Short mmCIF file of C-alpha atoms in Angstrom, two decimals:
data_model
loop_
_atom_site.label_atom_id
_atom_site.label_comp_id
_atom_site.label_asym_id
_atom_site.label_seq_id
_atom_site.Cartn_x
_atom_site.Cartn_y
_atom_site.Cartn_z
CA UNK A 108 -1.01 -55.16 79.56
CA UNK A 109 -0.70 -52.15 77.10
CA UNK A 110 -3.32 -51.00 74.48
CA UNK A 111 -1.78 -50.53 71.21
CA UNK A 112 -3.25 -47.66 69.59
CA UNK A 113 -3.25 -47.68 65.77
CA UNK A 114 -1.78 -44.71 64.01
CA UNK A 115 -4.66 -42.20 62.73
CA UNK A 116 -2.77 -40.61 59.95
CA UNK A 117 -1.48 -44.35 58.73
CA UNK A 118 -4.86 -45.86 59.13
CA UNK A 119 -6.42 -43.11 56.83
CA UNK A 120 -3.60 -44.03 54.21
CA UNK A 121 -4.20 -47.45 54.27
CA UNK A 122 -8.14 -46.94 53.75
CA UNK A 123 -7.01 -44.34 50.46
CA UNK A 124 -5.08 -47.42 49.47
CA UNK A 125 -7.45 -49.80 49.78
CA UNK A 126 -9.86 -47.29 48.20
CA UNK A 127 -7.69 -47.02 44.84
CA UNK A 128 -6.80 -50.54 44.93
CA UNK A 129 -10.76 -51.55 44.79
CA UNK A 130 -11.60 -48.78 42.06
CA UNK A 131 -8.99 -50.20 40.05
CA UNK A 132 -9.95 -53.66 40.23
CA UNK A 133 -13.50 -52.59 39.47
CA UNK A 134 -12.74 -50.48 37.01
CA UNK A 135 -10.78 -53.10 34.87
CA UNK A 136 -13.49 -55.41 36.03
CA UNK A 137 -16.09 -53.56 34.32
CA UNK A 138 -13.71 -53.10 31.24
CA UNK A 139 -13.17 -56.96 31.21
CA UNK A 140 -17.21 -57.00 31.09
CA UNK A 141 -17.55 -54.92 28.01
CA UNK A 142 -15.55 -57.03 25.56
CA UNK A 143 -18.03 -56.23 23.29
CA UNK A 144 -18.75 -52.39 23.94
CA UNK A 145 -16.31 -49.94 21.62
CA UNK A 146 -15.61 -47.00 23.93
CA UNK A 147 -14.60 -44.04 21.61
CA UNK A 148 -13.37 -40.55 22.87
CA UNK A 149 -14.41 -37.15 21.68
CA UNK A 150 -15.03 -33.74 22.81
CA UNK A 151 -18.80 -34.12 21.57
CA UNK A 152 -18.45 -30.66 21.57
CA UNK A 153 -17.31 -29.85 17.80
CA UNK A 154 -20.09 -29.88 15.55
CA UNK A 155 -20.96 -30.88 13.09
CA UNK A 156 -18.50 -33.73 14.12
CA UNK A 157 -19.75 -34.45 17.33
CA UNK A 158 -21.91 -32.59 19.99
CA UNK A 159 -23.91 -33.18 23.20
CA UNK A 160 -27.71 -33.49 23.06
CA UNK A 161 -30.31 -35.00 25.81
CA UNK A 162 -31.76 -38.02 24.02
CA UNK A 163 -31.13 -40.83 21.60
CA UNK A 164 -32.52 -39.16 18.77
CA UNK A 165 -31.03 -39.52 15.25
CA UNK A 166 -28.92 -41.96 15.84
CA UNK A 167 -27.50 -41.13 19.32
CA UNK A 168 -25.05 -43.18 21.54
CA UNK A 169 -24.97 -42.96 25.55
CA UNK A 170 -22.37 -40.81 26.87
CA UNK A 171 -20.08 -42.62 29.51
CA UNK A 172 -21.53 -42.12 32.88
CA UNK A 173 -24.02 -39.20 31.92
CA UNK A 174 -27.34 -39.33 30.86
CA UNK A 175 -26.70 -37.24 28.12
CA UNK A 176 -26.21 -38.39 24.59
CA UNK A 177 -23.77 -37.58 21.52
CA UNK A 178 -24.58 -37.86 17.64
CA UNK A 179 -23.19 -35.91 14.95
CA UNK A 180 -20.55 -37.16 12.14
CA UNK A 181 -17.84 -38.81 14.07
CA UNK A 182 -20.41 -40.98 16.06
CA UNK A 183 -22.05 -42.00 12.77
CA UNK A 184 -18.75 -43.57 11.52
CA UNK A 185 -17.76 -45.04 15.18
CA UNK A 186 -21.32 -47.15 14.80
CA UNK A 187 -20.15 -48.16 11.74
CA UNK A 188 -16.87 -49.23 12.56
CA UNK A 189 -18.02 -50.76 15.69
CA UNK A 190 -20.30 -53.18 13.46
CA UNK A 191 -17.10 -53.97 11.30
CA UNK A 192 -15.24 -55.16 14.18
CA UNK A 193 -18.35 -56.88 15.89
CA UNK A 194 -18.78 -54.65 18.98
CA UNK A 195 -22.30 -54.61 19.69
CA UNK A 196 -22.58 -50.99 21.13
CA UNK A 197 -20.73 -47.91 21.18
CA UNK A 198 -19.95 -45.75 24.24
CA UNK A 199 -18.37 -42.28 24.22
CA UNK A 200 -16.39 -41.23 26.65
CA UNK A 201 -17.11 -37.21 27.01
CA UNK A 202 -13.15 -35.73 26.91
CA UNK A 203 -11.82 -32.42 26.57
CA UNK A 204 -9.36 -31.93 23.15
CA UNK A 205 -6.03 -31.96 25.34
CA UNK A 206 -7.14 -35.23 27.17
CA UNK A 207 -7.55 -37.30 24.27
CA UNK A 208 -4.25 -38.80 23.61
CA UNK A 209 -3.53 -39.41 27.64
CA UNK A 210 -7.10 -41.15 27.35
CA UNK A 211 -6.14 -43.36 24.55
CA UNK A 212 -2.64 -44.10 25.67
CA UNK A 213 -3.59 -45.32 29.16
CA UNK A 214 -6.16 -47.45 27.93
CA UNK A 215 -9.10 -45.26 29.23
CA UNK A 216 -10.48 -45.36 25.56
CA UNK A 217 -10.57 -48.01 22.49
CA UNK A 218 -9.69 -44.81 19.93
CA UNK A 219 -10.11 -41.41 19.28
CA UNK A 220 -12.59 -40.72 16.37
CA UNK A 221 -13.05 -36.60 16.93
CA UNK A 222 -11.86 -34.80 13.78
CA UNK A 223 -8.53 -35.55 14.63
CA UNK A 224 -5.52 -34.80 11.93
CA UNK A 225 -2.60 -37.21 11.44
CA UNK A 226 0.12 -34.82 11.88
CA UNK A 227 3.40 -36.06 12.68
CA UNK A 228 3.48 -35.23 16.44
CA UNK A 229 0.92 -37.13 16.98
CA UNK A 230 2.09 -39.90 14.81
CA UNK A 231 4.84 -40.47 17.57
CA UNK A 232 2.35 -41.16 20.08
CA UNK A 233 -0.29 -42.84 18.72
CA UNK A 234 -1.30 -44.72 15.66
CA UNK A 235 -3.61 -43.51 12.84
CA UNK A 236 -6.09 -45.30 10.19
CA UNK A 237 -6.88 -44.19 6.68
CA UNK A 238 -8.34 -40.86 6.48
CA UNK A 239 -11.87 -41.13 7.10
CA UNK A 240 -13.02 -37.55 5.78
CA UNK A 241 -10.98 -34.73 4.35
CA UNK A 242 -12.49 -30.68 4.45
CA UNK A 243 -11.22 -27.63 3.38
CA UNK A 244 -9.49 -24.95 5.61
CA UNK A 245 -11.73 -21.47 6.44
CA UNK A 246 -11.57 -18.79 8.28
CA UNK A 247 -14.52 -17.63 10.72
CA UNK A 248 -15.06 -13.99 10.94
CA UNK A 249 -17.61 -11.71 12.45
CA UNK A 250 -20.40 -11.03 10.38
CA UNK A 251 -20.44 -6.80 10.54
CA UNK A 252 -16.57 -7.05 11.24
CA UNK A 253 -14.00 -5.72 9.36
CA UNK A 254 -12.78 -8.89 7.74
CA UNK A 255 -16.61 -10.01 6.61
CA UNK A 256 -15.68 -9.42 3.27
CA UNK A 257 -12.09 -10.66 2.83
CA UNK A 258 -11.22 -13.04 0.02
CA UNK A 259 -7.87 -13.87 0.16
CA UNK A 260 -5.37 -14.26 3.66
CA UNK A 261 -3.79 -11.27 2.22
CA UNK A 262 -6.97 -9.04 3.71
CA UNK A 263 -6.29 -10.41 7.13
CA UNK A 264 -3.37 -8.18 7.10
CA UNK A 265 -3.08 -6.82 10.87
CA UNK A 266 -6.18 -9.35 11.53
CA UNK A 267 -6.05 -11.01 15.46
CA UNK A 268 -6.19 -14.78 14.41
CA UNK A 269 -5.83 -17.81 16.72
CA UNK A 270 -6.79 -21.30 16.45
CA UNK A 271 -7.41 -24.38 18.42
CA UNK A 272 -4.91 -25.88 21.19
CA UNK A 273 -2.58 -28.32 19.81
CA UNK A 274 -3.98 -28.50 16.51
CA UNK A 275 -2.54 -27.66 12.74
CA UNK A 276 -4.94 -24.54 12.78
CA UNK A 277 -3.13 -22.60 15.18
CA UNK A 278 0.20 -23.44 13.40
CA UNK A 279 -1.16 -22.15 9.40
CA UNK A 280 -1.91 -18.52 11.24
CA UNK A 281 1.80 -18.08 10.56
CA UNK A 282 0.69 -18.16 6.27
CA UNK A 283 -0.91 -14.90 6.55
CA UNK A 284 2.09 -12.20 6.33
CA UNK A 285 0.86 -9.01 8.84
CA UNK A 286 -1.52 -10.88 11.18
CA UNK A 287 -1.37 -10.79 15.02
CA UNK A 288 -0.86 -14.89 16.12
CA UNK A 289 -3.17 -14.70 19.36
CA UNK A 290 -2.82 -17.20 22.37
CA UNK A 291 -4.23 -20.51 21.23
CA UNK A 292 -7.67 -21.30 23.10
CA UNK A 293 -8.10 -24.50 24.69
CA UNK A 294 -12.02 -25.18 22.47
CA UNK A 295 -14.08 -23.44 20.06
CA UNK A 296 -16.60 -22.64 22.01
CA UNK A 297 -13.75 -20.48 23.68
CA UNK A 298 -13.13 -19.17 20.61
CA UNK A 299 -16.66 -18.25 19.33
CA UNK A 300 -17.31 -16.36 22.74
CA UNK A 301 -14.00 -14.33 21.91
CA UNK A 302 -14.87 -14.03 18.17
CA UNK A 303 -18.70 -12.77 19.03
CA UNK A 304 -16.86 -10.32 22.14
CA UNK A 305 -14.46 -8.76 19.33
CA UNK A 306 -11.31 -9.53 21.15
CA UNK A 307 -10.39 -11.37 17.78
CA UNK A 308 -10.81 -10.97 14.67
CA UNK A 309 -11.02 -14.48 13.75
CA UNK A 310 -10.76 -18.03 14.14
CA UNK A 311 -8.77 -21.15 11.36
CA UNK A 312 -11.68 -23.73 11.34
CA UNK A 313 -12.60 -26.41 9.17
CA UNK A 314 -15.65 -26.21 6.58
CA UNK A 315 -18.08 -28.08 8.28
CA UNK A 316 -17.51 -26.38 11.57
CA UNK A 317 -17.62 -23.47 9.29
CA UNK A 318 -21.21 -24.37 7.77
CA UNK A 319 -22.01 -25.39 11.04
CA UNK A 320 -21.69 -22.39 13.41
CA UNK A 321 -22.56 -19.77 11.04
CA UNK A 322 -26.09 -21.23 10.12
CA UNK A 323 -26.64 -21.32 13.93
CA UNK A 324 -25.18 -18.00 14.56
CA UNK A 325 -26.02 -14.84 11.81
CA UNK A 326 -23.24 -13.11 14.21
CA UNK A 327 -20.76 -14.93 12.47
CA UNK A 328 -19.26 -15.70 8.80
CA UNK A 329 -17.53 -18.41 6.96
CA UNK A 330 -14.69 -17.04 4.48
CA UNK A 331 -13.49 -19.79 2.35
CA UNK A 332 -10.95 -19.16 -0.03
CA UNK A 333 -10.57 -19.84 -3.90
CA UNK A 334 -7.72 -22.52 -4.69
CA UNK A 335 -4.17 -20.74 -4.58
CA UNK A 336 -5.72 -18.11 -2.21
CA UNK A 337 -5.85 -19.60 0.87
CA UNK A 338 -4.08 -21.72 3.36
CA UNK A 339 -1.25 -24.14 1.72
CA UNK A 340 -1.15 -27.06 3.76
CA UNK A 341 0.26 -30.97 3.51
CA UNK A 342 -3.29 -33.11 2.58
CA UNK A 343 -2.80 -35.28 5.25
CA UNK A 344 -3.33 -31.82 7.75
CA UNK A 345 -6.50 -31.56 6.09
CA UNK A 346 -7.61 -35.27 6.91
CA UNK A 347 -9.42 -36.60 9.63
CA UNK A 348 -8.35 -39.96 10.72
CA UNK A 349 -9.42 -42.37 13.54
CA UNK A 350 -6.43 -43.03 16.48
CA UNK A 351 -5.42 -45.88 17.78
CA UNK A 352 -2.76 -46.90 20.62
CA UNK A 353 0.72 -47.82 19.32
CA UNK A 354 0.62 -51.20 18.30
CA UNK A 355 -3.26 -51.71 18.14
CA UNK A 356 -4.62 -55.02 16.11
CA UNK A 357 -7.59 -53.41 14.61
CA UNK A 358 -5.78 -51.15 12.19
CA UNK A 359 -5.94 -53.10 9.18
CA UNK A 360 -9.38 -54.10 10.10
CA UNK A 361 -10.24 -50.63 10.29
CA UNK A 362 -8.44 -49.17 7.23
CA UNK A 363 -10.59 -52.01 5.76
CA UNK A 364 -13.82 -50.95 6.81
CA UNK A 365 -13.23 -47.42 6.41
CA UNK A 366 -12.42 -48.65 2.56
CA UNK A 367 -15.72 -50.13 2.11
CA UNK A 368 -17.63 -46.61 2.98
CA UNK A 369 -17.61 -44.86 -0.75
CA UNK A 370 -16.71 -40.90 -0.49
CA UNK A 371 -20.50 -40.19 -1.83
CA UNK A 372 -21.71 -41.76 1.20
CA UNK A 373 -19.25 -39.95 3.90
CA UNK A 374 -20.27 -36.34 2.07
CA UNK A 375 -23.76 -37.70 2.85
CA UNK A 376 -22.99 -38.39 6.32
CA UNK A 377 -21.28 -35.09 6.63
CA UNK A 378 -25.06 -32.74 5.40
CA UNK A 379 -27.08 -35.06 7.68
CA UNK A 380 -25.00 -33.95 10.26
CA UNK A 381 -24.78 -30.57 9.53
CA UNK A 382 -28.73 -30.59 9.37
CA UNK A 383 -29.59 -33.02 12.55
CA UNK A 384 -27.33 -31.30 15.10
CA UNK A 385 -29.53 -29.34 17.57
CA UNK A 386 -31.02 -26.09 16.82
CA UNK A 387 -31.29 -23.27 19.83
CA UNK A 388 -34.15 -21.36 20.37
CA UNK A 389 -34.37 -18.16 18.88
CA UNK A 390 -38.00 -16.36 20.34
CA UNK A 391 -38.84 -15.52 23.17
CA UNK A 392 -36.19 -14.59 26.57
CA UNK A 393 -33.55 -15.81 26.35
CA UNK A 394 -32.83 -16.74 30.10
CA UNK A 395 -36.10 -18.70 29.49
CA UNK A 396 -35.17 -20.49 26.78
CA UNK A 397 -31.69 -21.93 28.54
CA UNK A 398 -33.89 -23.04 31.14
CA UNK A 399 -36.38 -24.76 28.86
CA UNK A 400 -33.87 -26.01 26.92
CA UNK A 401 -31.16 -27.00 29.21
CA UNK A 402 -32.48 -27.19 32.57
CA UNK A 403 -31.82 -30.85 33.28
CA UNK A 404 -28.39 -30.34 32.54
CA UNK A 405 -27.72 -27.24 34.11
CA UNK A 406 -29.10 -28.42 37.08
CA UNK A 407 -27.17 -32.17 37.08
CA UNK A 408 -23.98 -30.05 36.60
CA UNK A 409 -24.39 -28.00 39.72
CA UNK A 410 -25.38 -31.36 41.80
CA UNK A 411 -22.28 -32.34 40.50
CA UNK A 412 -20.84 -29.18 41.62
CA UNK A 413 -21.81 -29.13 45.22
CA UNK A 414 -21.45 -33.07 45.70
CA UNK A 415 -17.73 -33.12 44.71
CA UNK A 416 -17.02 -29.66 46.72
CA UNK A 417 -18.99 -30.92 49.87
CA UNK A 418 -17.50 -34.53 50.21
CA UNK A 419 -14.10 -32.96 49.26
CA UNK A 420 -14.30 -30.15 51.73
CA UNK A 421 -15.81 -32.54 54.73
CA UNK A 422 -13.01 -35.57 54.23
CA UNK A 423 -10.33 -32.43 53.66
CA UNK A 424 -11.34 -31.36 56.66
CA UNK A 425 -10.45 -34.70 58.24
CA UNK A 426 -7.08 -34.93 56.57
CA UNK A 427 -6.18 -31.14 57.83
CA UNK A 428 -7.38 -32.13 61.49
CA UNK A 429 -5.48 -35.68 61.49
CA UNK A 430 -2.04 -33.58 59.60
CA UNK A 431 -2.58 -30.70 62.13
CA UNK A 432 -2.77 -32.96 64.65
CA UNK A 433 0.69 -35.13 63.68
CA UNK A 434 2.77 -31.43 63.07
CA UNK A 435 1.85 -30.49 67.10
CA UNK A 436 2.89 -33.74 68.43
CA UNK A 437 5.55 -32.60 71.10
CA UNK A 438 8.93 -35.06 70.82
CA UNK A 439 8.93 -37.85 73.16
CA UNK A 440 11.72 -38.37 75.62
CA UNK A 441 12.63 -41.80 74.16
CA UNK A 442 14.57 -41.94 70.61
CA UNK A 443 12.32 -44.15 68.91
CA UNK A 444 9.27 -42.29 69.55
CA UNK A 445 11.23 -39.02 68.72
CA UNK A 446 12.69 -40.44 65.61
CA UNK A 447 8.92 -41.37 64.80
CA UNK A 448 7.66 -38.11 65.39
CA UNK A 449 9.71 -36.32 63.29
CA UNK A 450 9.51 -38.88 60.27
CA UNK A 451 5.74 -38.39 60.13
CA UNK A 452 5.88 -34.35 61.07
CA UNK A 453 8.64 -34.39 57.88
CA UNK A 454 6.01 -36.70 55.69
CA UNK A 455 3.08 -34.41 56.60
CA UNK A 456 4.97 -31.02 55.47
CA UNK A 457 5.97 -32.86 52.38
CA UNK A 458 2.08 -33.54 51.77
CA UNK A 459 1.39 -29.89 52.48
CA UNK A 460 3.97 -28.17 50.47
CA UNK A 461 3.61 -30.62 47.57
CA UNK A 462 -0.23 -29.86 47.20
CA UNK A 463 0.08 -26.22 48.03
CA UNK A 464 2.88 -25.22 45.75
CA UNK A 465 0.81 -26.96 42.23
CA UNK A 466 -2.40 -26.17 40.85
CA UNK A 467 -5.61 -28.51 41.53
CA UNK A 468 -5.53 -28.99 37.43
CA UNK A 469 -2.09 -30.43 37.51
CA UNK A 470 -2.88 -32.84 39.93
CA UNK A 471 -5.99 -33.90 38.55
CA UNK A 472 -4.36 -34.39 35.01
CA UNK A 473 -1.28 -36.15 36.86
CA UNK A 474 -3.37 -38.27 39.10
CA UNK A 475 -6.35 -39.33 36.47
CA UNK A 476 -4.24 -40.02 33.82
CA UNK A 477 -1.01 -40.63 35.71
CA UNK A 478 -2.45 -43.69 38.02
CA UNK A 479 -3.78 -45.74 34.41
CA UNK A 480 -0.25 -44.84 32.82
CA UNK A 481 1.97 -45.58 35.79
CA UNK A 482 -0.06 -48.20 37.74
CA UNK A 483 -2.93 -49.29 35.61
CA UNK A 484 -5.59 -47.90 38.25
CA UNK A 485 -8.38 -46.92 35.43
CA UNK A 486 -10.28 -44.55 37.87
CA UNK A 487 -13.73 -43.18 37.41
CA UNK A 488 -13.51 -39.90 36.94
CA UNK A 489 -16.20 -38.79 39.17
CA UNK A 490 -14.06 -40.71 42.27
CA UNK A 491 -10.38 -39.21 40.85
CA UNK A 492 -12.05 -35.43 41.49
CA UNK A 493 -13.16 -36.43 44.70
CA UNK A 494 -9.46 -37.26 45.89
CA UNK A 495 -8.04 -35.09 44.52
CA UNK A 496 -9.95 -32.28 45.58
CA UNK A 497 -10.08 -34.03 49.46
CA UNK A 498 -6.54 -34.37 49.51
CA UNK A 499 -6.26 -30.46 47.96
CA UNK A 500 -8.22 -29.48 50.74
CA UNK A 501 -6.45 -31.40 53.78
CA UNK A 502 -3.38 -29.38 52.96
CA UNK A 503 -4.52 -26.15 53.22
CA UNK A 504 -6.92 -27.11 56.06
CA UNK A 505 -4.27 -28.51 58.06
CA UNK A 506 -2.77 -25.56 58.24
CA UNK A 507 -5.23 -23.72 59.40
CA UNK A 508 -5.99 -26.33 62.45
CA UNK A 509 -2.07 -26.26 63.23
CA UNK A 510 -2.42 -22.71 63.81
CA UNK A 511 -5.73 -22.86 65.73
CA UNK A 512 -3.87 -25.48 68.01
CA UNK A 513 -0.82 -23.40 68.16
CA UNK A 514 -2.79 -20.26 69.35
CA UNK A 515 -4.46 -22.08 72.06
CA UNK A 516 -3.12 -20.77 75.58
CA UNK A 517 -0.12 -22.43 76.60
CA UNK A 518 -1.85 -22.79 80.01
CA UNK A 519 -4.49 -24.83 78.69
CA UNK A 520 -1.68 -27.69 77.86
CA UNK A 521 0.61 -27.14 80.89
CA UNK A 522 -3.06 -28.01 83.06
CA UNK A 523 -4.36 -31.05 80.96
CA UNK A 524 -0.43 -32.31 81.36
CA UNK A 525 -0.71 -32.08 85.23
CA UNK A 526 -4.34 -34.06 85.07
CA UNK A 527 -2.39 -36.43 83.19
CA UNK A 528 -3.86 -36.57 79.76
CA UNK A 529 -1.57 -37.56 76.72
CA UNK A 530 -1.46 -35.83 73.66
CA UNK A 531 -4.19 -37.07 72.12
CA UNK A 532 -6.26 -36.74 75.21
CA UNK A 533 -5.91 -32.51 75.14
CA UNK A 534 -6.02 -32.43 72.03
CA UNK A 535 -9.57 -34.72 71.81
CA UNK A 536 -11.03 -32.79 74.98
CA UNK A 537 -9.21 -29.24 75.45
CA UNK A 538 -7.48 -27.83 72.56
CA UNK A 539 -9.90 -29.63 69.21
CA UNK A 540 -12.97 -28.17 70.41
CA UNK A 541 -11.76 -24.38 70.26
CA UNK A 542 -9.33 -24.91 67.50
CA UNK A 543 -11.91 -26.30 65.22
CA UNK A 544 -14.68 -23.58 66.64
CA UNK A 545 -12.00 -20.95 65.83
CA UNK A 546 -11.12 -22.08 62.00
CA UNK A 547 -14.87 -22.86 60.96
CA UNK A 548 -15.03 -19.22 58.87
CA UNK A 549 -11.64 -20.58 57.11
CA UNK A 550 -13.44 -23.97 56.73
CA UNK A 551 -16.49 -22.36 54.94
CA UNK A 552 -14.37 -20.09 52.73
CA UNK A 553 -12.51 -23.21 51.59
CA UNK A 554 -16.05 -24.36 50.65
CA UNK A 555 -16.83 -22.01 48.77
CA UNK A 556 -13.29 -21.79 46.86
CA UNK A 557 -13.94 -25.61 46.15
CA UNK A 558 -17.36 -24.44 44.84
CA UNK A 559 -14.99 -22.43 42.79
CA UNK A 560 -12.18 -24.62 42.14
CA UNK A 561 -14.43 -27.30 40.69
CA UNK A 562 -14.28 -25.79 37.12
CA UNK A 563 -10.74 -26.46 36.85
CA UNK A 564 -11.65 -30.56 37.09
CA UNK A 565 -12.99 -30.10 33.35
CA UNK A 566 -9.33 -31.63 32.22
CA UNK A 567 -10.52 -34.85 33.31
CA UNK A 568 -14.39 -33.99 31.84
CA UNK A 569 -16.10 -34.38 34.80
CA UNK A 570 -19.50 -33.07 34.17
CA UNK A 571 -19.56 -30.56 36.67
CA UNK A 572 -21.45 -27.03 36.73
CA UNK A 573 -19.01 -24.83 33.89
CA UNK A 574 -18.18 -28.04 31.72
CA UNK A 575 -21.86 -28.54 31.40
CA UNK A 576 -22.11 -24.47 30.52
CA UNK A 577 -19.61 -25.34 28.14
CA UNK A 578 -21.13 -28.01 26.02
CA UNK A 579 -24.34 -26.09 25.90
CA UNK A 580 -22.38 -22.83 24.61
CA UNK A 581 -21.10 -25.62 22.03
CA UNK A 582 -24.76 -25.95 21.07
CA UNK A 583 -27.00 -23.09 21.43
CA UNK A 584 -24.20 -20.85 20.37
CA UNK A 585 -25.26 -18.07 23.10
CA UNK A 586 -22.12 -17.94 24.65
CA UNK A 587 -22.18 -14.80 26.54
CA UNK A 588 -25.95 -15.83 27.87
CA UNK A 589 -24.95 -19.45 28.61
CA UNK A 590 -22.13 -17.98 30.61
CA UNK A 591 -23.53 -15.15 32.12
CA UNK A 592 -26.73 -17.99 33.66
CA UNK A 593 -23.55 -20.25 34.67
CA UNK A 594 -22.44 -16.91 36.60
CA UNK A 595 -25.59 -16.61 38.05
CA UNK A 596 -25.92 -20.00 39.48
CA UNK A 597 -22.59 -20.03 41.26
CA UNK A 598 -23.69 -16.81 42.78
CA UNK A 599 -26.63 -18.24 44.21
CA UNK A 600 -24.60 -21.31 45.48
CA UNK A 601 -21.74 -18.90 47.28
CA UNK A 602 -24.64 -16.90 48.10
CA UNK A 603 -26.34 -19.64 50.42
CA UNK A 604 -23.45 -21.15 51.73
CA UNK A 605 -22.44 -18.18 53.17
CA UNK A 606 -25.21 -17.14 54.96
CA UNK A 607 -25.81 -20.88 56.34
CA UNK A 608 -22.07 -21.02 58.12
CA UNK A 609 -22.87 -17.44 59.47
CA UNK A 610 -26.08 -19.57 60.99
CA UNK A 611 -23.85 -21.87 62.82
CA UNK A 612 -21.36 -19.71 64.12
CA UNK A 613 -23.98 -17.64 65.22
CA UNK A 614 -25.26 -20.64 66.48
CA UNK A 615 -21.88 -21.72 68.31
CA UNK A 616 -21.41 -18.34 69.58
CA UNK A 617 -24.67 -18.58 71.67
CA UNK A 618 -26.63 -15.57 73.09
CA UNK A 619 -25.26 -11.93 73.01
CA UNK A 620 -27.19 -10.62 76.05
CA UNK A 621 -25.43 -12.87 78.32
CA UNK A 622 -25.29 -11.61 81.58
CA UNK A 623 -22.40 -13.01 84.07
CA UNK A 624 -23.22 -10.91 86.53
CA UNK A 625 -27.24 -11.91 86.66
CA UNK A 626 -25.82 -15.10 86.39
CA UNK A 627 -23.72 -14.96 89.96
CA UNK A 628 -26.21 -13.35 91.67
CA UNK A 629 -28.32 -16.24 90.78
CA UNK A 630 -26.24 -18.47 92.23
CA UNK A 631 -25.22 -16.56 95.40
CA UNK A 632 -28.92 -16.55 96.17
CA UNK A 633 -28.95 -20.34 95.79
CA UNK A 634 -26.30 -20.46 98.11
CA UNK A 635 -27.86 -18.13 100.99
CA UNK A 636 -31.15 -20.46 100.30
CA UNK A 637 -29.04 -23.54 101.24
CA UNK A 638 -27.40 -21.97 104.33
CA UNK A 639 -30.98 -20.88 105.73
#
């Protein structure tokens, strides 16, 4: 009776499918159990509307999947909404601005409370409540720059101005005659960095954010325009409203709750938020201050970066190993086996081209949000990141492994075949040990690339090192110092990993002073002793 052997590629992908199914099932179960919890999406990096802090002081609430907390005007408003809806808890899903809409439409959050304006374009995708805050539009400039004394829009003729991507702030720049409209930026942290470094002359913002940033950072100044001298906007564009999914039955109920909160109470909430946001340390050494205030956050971000990179590289290595073996299987004589081999090789080629030909940031966004919208798989963001990094790494390493296999001397294949070995026996006992050893430098390089490329996972709000650094910079407004610290950590990681792999390679190479003639003389001497 013949022994039936499972196809390794089929087994692997079956395991992945089962893993996704279990992840989706468990995630749906968790959400079913959280019927008393209101899940709110926000950046948690846009003070005084919302920010991240390390404790639950001043009424802060837990950030989902992290040991950090969110606070601000939006958080306090969310608590009032939750109480009105009969929800016992509020959990913040910390999400980048451009990920808020897909998070809501895919069911990952219940509502968006993030200072979002109900523009006509957004109304096509989601529903909005009545306004929960109305603000004025201002300009933030460098306090020592050319435009520090500007009083109206005409004063910004020739200025380089930008705004946040996907907001009416950026569209409003067209009202400034002669202004240079710089490319939109993804968040306010990026705009503050650019303004401090003087690569831009100003950015469009709202008054609460302008007050917040100018009070925390003396290098920046808010320009507030008098009536008739500033931007001309539709009233709805200066309003912030709560976003809900189309057809959400809670829309009217939330509007009723908002109607019970008078304007003076809302203004008082905003004033409290401005004064409650974390204050950065300004005295002493900046490097020591950052580590004292945010050291725990930086270590957690570093650990997440190393964890995702390490697991992704290990799993990706085994994926690459399987795909590399399959792509080098010789065609069998029988028509059925030959057809199966060609189909498997074709599918492997499609997988390689797909994941090597598209950016990881796009893969992460499509996989994380698309899986929820199309298949109802509400994956944990860390699990989604591990899967994306693993599959992406496997696509690159499969070609490295394949090149190592086909570069092996043909005589070794022939010798193994003469001994009666099949393809997988030749691979396991003769070819792969050499191919893996030769590909080790490339595997180490891929690991280092993954350490740096995990930064793109901020698109799905994974709290890796870069995402954590952006959060810290949004709190302390010390952008250059914070990113310089992040650079130092990345350099330490990559340098350490490089040295570790070099030691491994040195160990595998064996001693350099190996003397073949001395060993041969020892063998000859032993042979003479045996004869005697």
